[in-house]
Structures are given as structure tokens and as C-alpha cells.
XYZ file of C-alpha atoms in Angstrom:
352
model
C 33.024 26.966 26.094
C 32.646 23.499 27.124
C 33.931 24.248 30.936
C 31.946 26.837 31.168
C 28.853 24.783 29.658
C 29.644 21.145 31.079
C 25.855 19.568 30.364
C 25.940 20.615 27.223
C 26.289 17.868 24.627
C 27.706 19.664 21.648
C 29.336 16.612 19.650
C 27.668 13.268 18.310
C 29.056 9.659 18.105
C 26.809 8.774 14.817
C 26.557 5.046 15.076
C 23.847 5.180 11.739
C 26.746 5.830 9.882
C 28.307 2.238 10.320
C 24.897 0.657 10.724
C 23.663 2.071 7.085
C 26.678 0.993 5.306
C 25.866 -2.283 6.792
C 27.727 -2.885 9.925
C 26.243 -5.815 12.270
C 24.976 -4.843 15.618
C 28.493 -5.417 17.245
C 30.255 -3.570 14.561
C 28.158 -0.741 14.819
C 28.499 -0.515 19.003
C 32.390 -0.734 18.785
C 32.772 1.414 16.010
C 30.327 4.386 17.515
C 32.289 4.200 20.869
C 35.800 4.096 19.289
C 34.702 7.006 17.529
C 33.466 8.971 20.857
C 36.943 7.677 22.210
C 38.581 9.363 19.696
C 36.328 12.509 20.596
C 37.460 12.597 24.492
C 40.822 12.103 23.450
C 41.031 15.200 21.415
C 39.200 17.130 24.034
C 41.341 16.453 26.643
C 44.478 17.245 24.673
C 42.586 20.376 24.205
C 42.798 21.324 27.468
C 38.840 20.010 28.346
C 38.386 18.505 31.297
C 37.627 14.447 30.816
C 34.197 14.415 32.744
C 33.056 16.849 30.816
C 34.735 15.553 27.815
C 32.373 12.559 28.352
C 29.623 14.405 29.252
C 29.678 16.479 26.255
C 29.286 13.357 23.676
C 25.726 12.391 22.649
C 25.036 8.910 20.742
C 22.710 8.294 18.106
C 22.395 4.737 17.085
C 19.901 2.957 14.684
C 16.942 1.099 15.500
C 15.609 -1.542 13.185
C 12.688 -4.029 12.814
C 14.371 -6.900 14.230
C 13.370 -5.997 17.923
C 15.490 -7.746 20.490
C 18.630 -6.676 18.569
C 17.882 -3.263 19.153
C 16.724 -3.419 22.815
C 19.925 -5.346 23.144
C 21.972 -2.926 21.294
C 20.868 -0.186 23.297
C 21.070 -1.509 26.380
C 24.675 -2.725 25.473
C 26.084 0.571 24.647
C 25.374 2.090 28.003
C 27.034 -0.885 29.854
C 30.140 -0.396 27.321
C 30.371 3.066 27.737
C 30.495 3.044 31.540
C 32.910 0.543 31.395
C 35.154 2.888 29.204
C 34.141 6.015 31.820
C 35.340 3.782 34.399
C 38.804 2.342 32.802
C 39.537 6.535 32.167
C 38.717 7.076 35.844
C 36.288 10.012 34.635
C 33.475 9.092 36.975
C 30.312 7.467 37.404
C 28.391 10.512 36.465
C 30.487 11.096 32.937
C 29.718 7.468 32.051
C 26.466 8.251 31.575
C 24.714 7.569 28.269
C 22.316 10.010 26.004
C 20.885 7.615 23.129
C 19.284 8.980 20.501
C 17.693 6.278 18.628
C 17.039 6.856 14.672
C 14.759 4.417 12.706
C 17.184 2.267 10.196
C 17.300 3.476 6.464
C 18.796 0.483 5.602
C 15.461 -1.631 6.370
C 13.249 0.634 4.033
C 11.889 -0.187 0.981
C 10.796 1.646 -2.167
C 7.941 -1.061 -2.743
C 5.022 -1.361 -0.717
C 6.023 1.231 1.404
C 3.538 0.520 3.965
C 5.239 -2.335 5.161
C 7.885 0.313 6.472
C 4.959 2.072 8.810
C 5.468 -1.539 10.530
C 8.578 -1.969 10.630
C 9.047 1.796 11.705
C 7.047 1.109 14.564
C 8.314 -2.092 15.622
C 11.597 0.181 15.879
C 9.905 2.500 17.708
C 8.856 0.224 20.509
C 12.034 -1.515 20.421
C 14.276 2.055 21.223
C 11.858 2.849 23.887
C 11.834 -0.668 25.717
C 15.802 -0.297 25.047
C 16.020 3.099 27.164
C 16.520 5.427 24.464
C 16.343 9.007 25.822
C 15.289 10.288 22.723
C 13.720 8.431 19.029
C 13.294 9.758 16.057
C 11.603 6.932 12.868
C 11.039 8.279 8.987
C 8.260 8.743 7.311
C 7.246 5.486 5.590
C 6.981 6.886 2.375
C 10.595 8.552 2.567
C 11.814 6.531 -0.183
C 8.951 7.341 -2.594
C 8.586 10.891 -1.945
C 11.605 13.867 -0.795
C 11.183 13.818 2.973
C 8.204 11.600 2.968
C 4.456 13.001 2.087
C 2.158 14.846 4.495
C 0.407 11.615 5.421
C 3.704 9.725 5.770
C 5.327 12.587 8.066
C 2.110 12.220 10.780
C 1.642 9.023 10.560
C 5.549 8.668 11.690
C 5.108 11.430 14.558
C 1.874 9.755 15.928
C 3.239 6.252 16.180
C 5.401 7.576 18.609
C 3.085 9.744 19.999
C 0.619 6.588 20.996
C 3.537 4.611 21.923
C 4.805 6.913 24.800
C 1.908 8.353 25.650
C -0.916 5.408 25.433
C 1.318 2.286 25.849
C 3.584 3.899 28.598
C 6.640 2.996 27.161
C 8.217 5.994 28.808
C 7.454 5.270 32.167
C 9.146 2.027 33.063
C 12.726 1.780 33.285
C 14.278 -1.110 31.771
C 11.789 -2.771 30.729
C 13.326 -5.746 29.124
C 15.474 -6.133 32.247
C 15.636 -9.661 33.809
C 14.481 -11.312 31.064
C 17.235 -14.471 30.390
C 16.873 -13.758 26.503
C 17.562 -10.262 27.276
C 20.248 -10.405 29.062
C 21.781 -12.979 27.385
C 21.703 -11.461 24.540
C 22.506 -8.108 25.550
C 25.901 -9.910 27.111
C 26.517 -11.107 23.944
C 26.486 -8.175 21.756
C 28.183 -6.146 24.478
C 31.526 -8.842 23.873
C 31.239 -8.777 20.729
C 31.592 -5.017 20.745
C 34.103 -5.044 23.064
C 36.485 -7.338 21.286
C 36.027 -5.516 18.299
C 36.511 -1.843 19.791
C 39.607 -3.828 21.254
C 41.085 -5.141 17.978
C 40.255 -0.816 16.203
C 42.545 0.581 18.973
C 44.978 -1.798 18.542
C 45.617 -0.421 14.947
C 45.394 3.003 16.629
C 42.345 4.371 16.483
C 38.632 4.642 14.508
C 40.794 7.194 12.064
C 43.611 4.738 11.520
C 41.266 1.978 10.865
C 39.299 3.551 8.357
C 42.052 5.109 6.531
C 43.843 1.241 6.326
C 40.582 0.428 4.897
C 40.489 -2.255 8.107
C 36.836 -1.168 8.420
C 36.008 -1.620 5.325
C 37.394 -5.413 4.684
C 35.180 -5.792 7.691
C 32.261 -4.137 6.613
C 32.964 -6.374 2.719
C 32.432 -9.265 5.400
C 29.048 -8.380 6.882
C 27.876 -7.389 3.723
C 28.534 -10.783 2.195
C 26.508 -12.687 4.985
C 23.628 -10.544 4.891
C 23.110 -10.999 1.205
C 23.103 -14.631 1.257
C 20.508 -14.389 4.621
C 18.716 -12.108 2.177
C 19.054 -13.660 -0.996
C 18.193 -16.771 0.219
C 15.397 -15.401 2.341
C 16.476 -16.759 5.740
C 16.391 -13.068 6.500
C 13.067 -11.995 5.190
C 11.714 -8.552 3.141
C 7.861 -8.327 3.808
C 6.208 -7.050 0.667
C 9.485 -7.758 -1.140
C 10.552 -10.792 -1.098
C 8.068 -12.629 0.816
C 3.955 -11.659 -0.365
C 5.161 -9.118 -3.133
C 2.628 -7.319 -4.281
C 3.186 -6.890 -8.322
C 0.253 -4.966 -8.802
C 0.868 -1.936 -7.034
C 1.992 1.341 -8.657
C 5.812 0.678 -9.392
C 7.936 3.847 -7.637
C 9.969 6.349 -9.778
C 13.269 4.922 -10.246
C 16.028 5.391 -7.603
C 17.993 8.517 -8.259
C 21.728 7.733 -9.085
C 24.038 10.350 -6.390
C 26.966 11.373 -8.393
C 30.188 12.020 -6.820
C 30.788 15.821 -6.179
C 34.718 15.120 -6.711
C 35.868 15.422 -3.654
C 38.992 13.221 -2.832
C 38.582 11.513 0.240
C 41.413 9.306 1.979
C 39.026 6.648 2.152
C 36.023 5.112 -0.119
C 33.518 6.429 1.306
C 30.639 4.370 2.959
C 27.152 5.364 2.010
C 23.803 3.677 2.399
C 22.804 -0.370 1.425
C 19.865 -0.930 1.456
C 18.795 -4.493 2.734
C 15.909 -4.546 -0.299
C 19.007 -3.038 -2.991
C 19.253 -6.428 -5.339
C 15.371 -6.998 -4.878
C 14.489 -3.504 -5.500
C 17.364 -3.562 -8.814
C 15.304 -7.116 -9.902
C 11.970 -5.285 -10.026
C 12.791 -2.350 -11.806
C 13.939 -4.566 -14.503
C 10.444 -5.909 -15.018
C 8.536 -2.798 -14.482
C 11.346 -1.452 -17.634
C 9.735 -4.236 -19.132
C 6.321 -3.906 -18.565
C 6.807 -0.045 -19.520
C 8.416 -1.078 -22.858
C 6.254 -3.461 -24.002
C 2.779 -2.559 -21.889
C 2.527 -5.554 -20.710
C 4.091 -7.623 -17.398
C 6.375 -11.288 -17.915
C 4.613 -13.334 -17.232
C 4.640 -17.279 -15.972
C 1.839 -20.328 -16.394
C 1.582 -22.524 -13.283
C 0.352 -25.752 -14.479
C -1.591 -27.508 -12.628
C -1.530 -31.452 -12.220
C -3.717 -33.439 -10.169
C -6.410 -32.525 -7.140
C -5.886 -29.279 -6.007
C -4.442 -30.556 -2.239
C -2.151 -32.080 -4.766
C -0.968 -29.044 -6.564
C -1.794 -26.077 -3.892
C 1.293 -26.297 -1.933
C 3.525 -25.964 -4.529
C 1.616 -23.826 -6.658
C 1.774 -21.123 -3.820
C 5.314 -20.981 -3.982
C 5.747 -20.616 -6.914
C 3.489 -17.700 -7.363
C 5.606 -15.814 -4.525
C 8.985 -17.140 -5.839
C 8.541 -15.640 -9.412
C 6.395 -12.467 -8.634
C 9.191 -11.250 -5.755
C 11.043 -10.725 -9.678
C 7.823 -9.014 -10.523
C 6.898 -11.579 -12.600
C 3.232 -12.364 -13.563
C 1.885 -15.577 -12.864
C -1.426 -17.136 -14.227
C -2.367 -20.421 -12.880
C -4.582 -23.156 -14.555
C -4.770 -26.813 -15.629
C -1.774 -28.175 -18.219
C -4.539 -27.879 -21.102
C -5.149 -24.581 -20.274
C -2.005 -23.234 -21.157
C -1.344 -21.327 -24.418
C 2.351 -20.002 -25.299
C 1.424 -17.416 -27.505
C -0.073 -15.929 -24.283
C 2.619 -16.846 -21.444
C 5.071 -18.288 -23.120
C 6.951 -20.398 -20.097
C 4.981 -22.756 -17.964
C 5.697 -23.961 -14.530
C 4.160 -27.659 -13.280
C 3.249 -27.777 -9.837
C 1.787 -31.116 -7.996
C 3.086 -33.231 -5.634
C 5.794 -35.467 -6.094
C 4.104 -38.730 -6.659
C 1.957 -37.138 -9.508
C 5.354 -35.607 -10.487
């Protein structure tokens, strides 16, 4: 079917797979391309020749808020992949790219879902500068409601309306192209990538490496970095853990998936969230506020003028309320325990 179709693209090298479970840029590049490696191999063996082997591969890969990794990414993959075209002496034509750029589940949060209308769209832009031949970004209410609400589902398709057809992004090729950043950067992923797509065929394959659980020690790896980025807030959660807004409605809790049974040769990889532990935090406090009607709450105390106390005073609001916890502020006399029963002092060092 395939010879007698050769621009059809009937297989897909999913690179959100990697990227949800929480595979870094480089990670996700190597492992999406070993995979479509593993595709032209089998096709060949089949009797399929290897242009249209290549030809027949389409790539999805994800696009997230940070927006120079994903123009990067992008314009990464089709470098690699002609390079890989090239090595099999398939042709200039079969190294080709189709992207199909999907907005990041990973970066989506349950609370204040609006922030993920901006980060969707920050995606959005990102893909299209990248050279994406085709985007597709969620709903920003996805999380709260099954397939996002009515409002949620156009406000996703016009963002990318406006973007192609009032900003233009569609009609300039490359745009990032000859920026230093850029291409530096794009250089960068792109070895990355390459050394690791180097070290999965060495152990034989994207199969064999997943089934040794190779990808998974280096997924464990990733994982453990971006926590502490997130936990310590070096890598940032608008609405979550920077300017949480405690007030709002809290969402339904997350549904738990139960396993359907199956044995699988591997664990499998599923979805982490970057917001997961934050999200987990929260819903302990809105248990609590359900329980008891009422939210923890914290006293600032405040000692001194207020340019002595501000400072400090504002970050501590934001540092216990991205736990969900209340906080009231007012003078040290002010406080009462029977109402907030822990205090915080905040002032400046020398009134300290």
C-alpha cells in the first residue's frame, strides 16, 4: 500500500510520549527519532522501499511555555533527521520533516486554569516560529472539565486562528533563523540529541532500551532535576507556586486511573505533571477547609514601619498560600491565637 501511496504518512513518531513522562528536550528529540528509526527499519525489512519508508513517518512533538526550547527543539529535529536520511543514503527529499506540534500536558494545571490560556499560547507562537507544519494546543480548562468546556475549546482554536492569520506567523520561513541565541541553542539541543540517540542504538534499539528499563533510569534522572528546579521555584508555576490565588473555586479532585491489568514488559510511562506535588499540597488544604469550613490559616506580624516589614511580609504571604494556606496580616498586638493560631514576624533584619 505504501508503494503504491508513497506521500502518504500513515505512521507517527510520538515524541509527547517521552516529553509527558518527563523527558528533557534532548531526551525527547533522540528518543522520537530512534523510535522512527526503528519504524524505517521494519519497513524496509518489509520489503518498503527506504525513501518512502522515510517519507511515510510523521512527527508529533510537544510544545511548551518555555519558548526558545521549543523553537529550538523543532528546528533541531529537522536538522537531525536529515542527517539520519543522509547517513541511510535515502535522499534529500525523504529527509524531509512533517512536525506536528501538540501543546504540553505536562505544563497544565488544575488551578487557575487560565494561566494555561497563556502558556497555551506562548506554545502556540513558539511551534509556529519553530516551523511546525501543523499545531494543535488544549483547551485551557482540559484539566477541570472532560475535553475542556465550550469556552475553553474556542478560546484554544482562536488563539491559533489570530496567530496565523493576524500575526503572520505562517508566512515567514524560519523565523528565528540567524539569531546567535537561536542557533546556538538549537546546536546545542541537536548534540545533545544526537549523543543520546547514539548511546539508545548502541544497546540496540528504542525497544531494547525500554525493555532494559535504560530509558527509564534516565527518565528517574530528569525527573529528579526538575523537581528540585520546581520545588525550589527556580523553575516557576504561575498561579501555583508563584501569585497563587487561594480564593478561587478549588477543582474536583484528580481522578485516580486504575490499571486495566494488562502485563506490560515494561512500567509503563504515563503523564507528570510539572504542578503534581503543588497540586497534591493544595488539595490537602482544600480537604481541610472542606472538613472543618474553614481555610489554615497564618498571622504575619508585623514589626516596625511598613518599608520595614513590606518586603518580607510579601513573601511570606506567597510562600504559605502556594500550600493554600490563609494568611492575615497585622501588627504583633493584633494577633489572637484562638483565631490563627501560628504567627509569622516579618521586618527587616535590624528590627529583627
Amino acid at each position: 500500500a505504501l508503494q503504491q501511496a508513497p506521500s502518504a504518512r500513515v505512521l507517527v513518531s510520538d515524541g509527547t510520549v517521552w516529553h509527558d513522562a518527563g523527558a528533557s528536550d534532548g531526551q525527547e528529540l533522540a528518543w522520537t527519532l530512534a523510535g522512527a528509526a526503528a519504524m524505517v527499519r521494519a519497513l524496509v525489512d518489509a520489503g518498503v522501499d527506504r525513501a518512502v519508508a522515510f517519507a511515510s513517518i510523521e512527527f508529533r512533538f510537544a510544545a511548551n511555555a518555555d519558548q526558545f526550547a521549543t523553537i529550538t527543539k523543532l528546528r533541531a529535529a529537522r536538522g537531525l533527521w536529515a542527517r539520519i536520511a543522509e547517513i541511510a543514503e535515502a535522499g534529500v527529499e525523504a529527509g524531509r520533516m512533517f512536525q506536528h506540534a501538540d501543546g504540553s500536558q505536562a505544563m497544565l494545571t488544575r488551578y487557575d486554569p487560565w494561566v494555561n490560556a497563556l502558556r497555551s499560547t506562548v506554545a502556540c507562537f513558539a511551534a509556529a516560529v519553530g516551523g511546525a507544519d501543523a499545531i494543535t494546543i488544549a483547551p485551557h480548562d482540559v484539566l477541570v472539565a472532560d475535553g475542556g468546556t465550550v469556552g475553553g475549546r474556542r478560546t484554544a482554536r482562536n488563539t491559533q486562528t489570530v496567530l496565523m492569520l493576524e500575526s503572520h506567523l505562517a508566512e515567514v520561513v524560519d523565523l528565528a533563523g540567524g539569531s546567535w541565541y537561536v542557533e546556538s541553542r538549537t546546536d546545542a539541543v541537536a548534540d545533545a540529541a544526537w549523543a543520546e540517540l547514539q548511546r539508545v542504538e548502541a544497546l540496540g534499539g528504542i525497544v531494547a532500551a525500554v525493555e532494559e528499563g535504560a530509558i527509564h533510569e534516565a527518565l528517574d534522572r530528569t525527573l529528579a532535576g526538575r523537581a528540585k528546579a520546581l520545588a525550589t521555584r527556580r523553575q516557576p508555576l504561575t498561579g501555583l507556586s508563584e501569585f497563587p490565588n487561594i480564593a478561587e473555586q478549588p477543582p474536583d479532585p484528580s481522578p485516580v486511573v486504575a490499571s486495566d491489568g494488562t502485563e506490560t514488559p515494561f512500567a509503563p510511562l504515563g503523564l507528570r505533571r510539572y504542578s503534581d506535588a503543588f497540586e497534591h499540597q493544595r488539595g490537602r488544604t482544600d480537604a481541610m477547609q472542606l472538613a472543618s469550613g474553614s481555610r489554615p490559616a497564618v498571622f504575619l506580624a508585623t514589626l516596625g514601619s511598613p518599608a520595614a516589614w513590606t518586603a518580607r511580609a510579601t513573601f511570606a504571604k506567597n510562600f504559605f498560600e502556594v500550600a493554600g494556606i490563609r494568611t492575615v496580616e497585622g501588627t504583633v498586638d493584633e494577633f489572637d491565637p484562638e483565631l490563627t493560631p501560628f504567627a509569622c514576624v516579618c521586618s527587616s533584619d535590624p528590627v529583627y
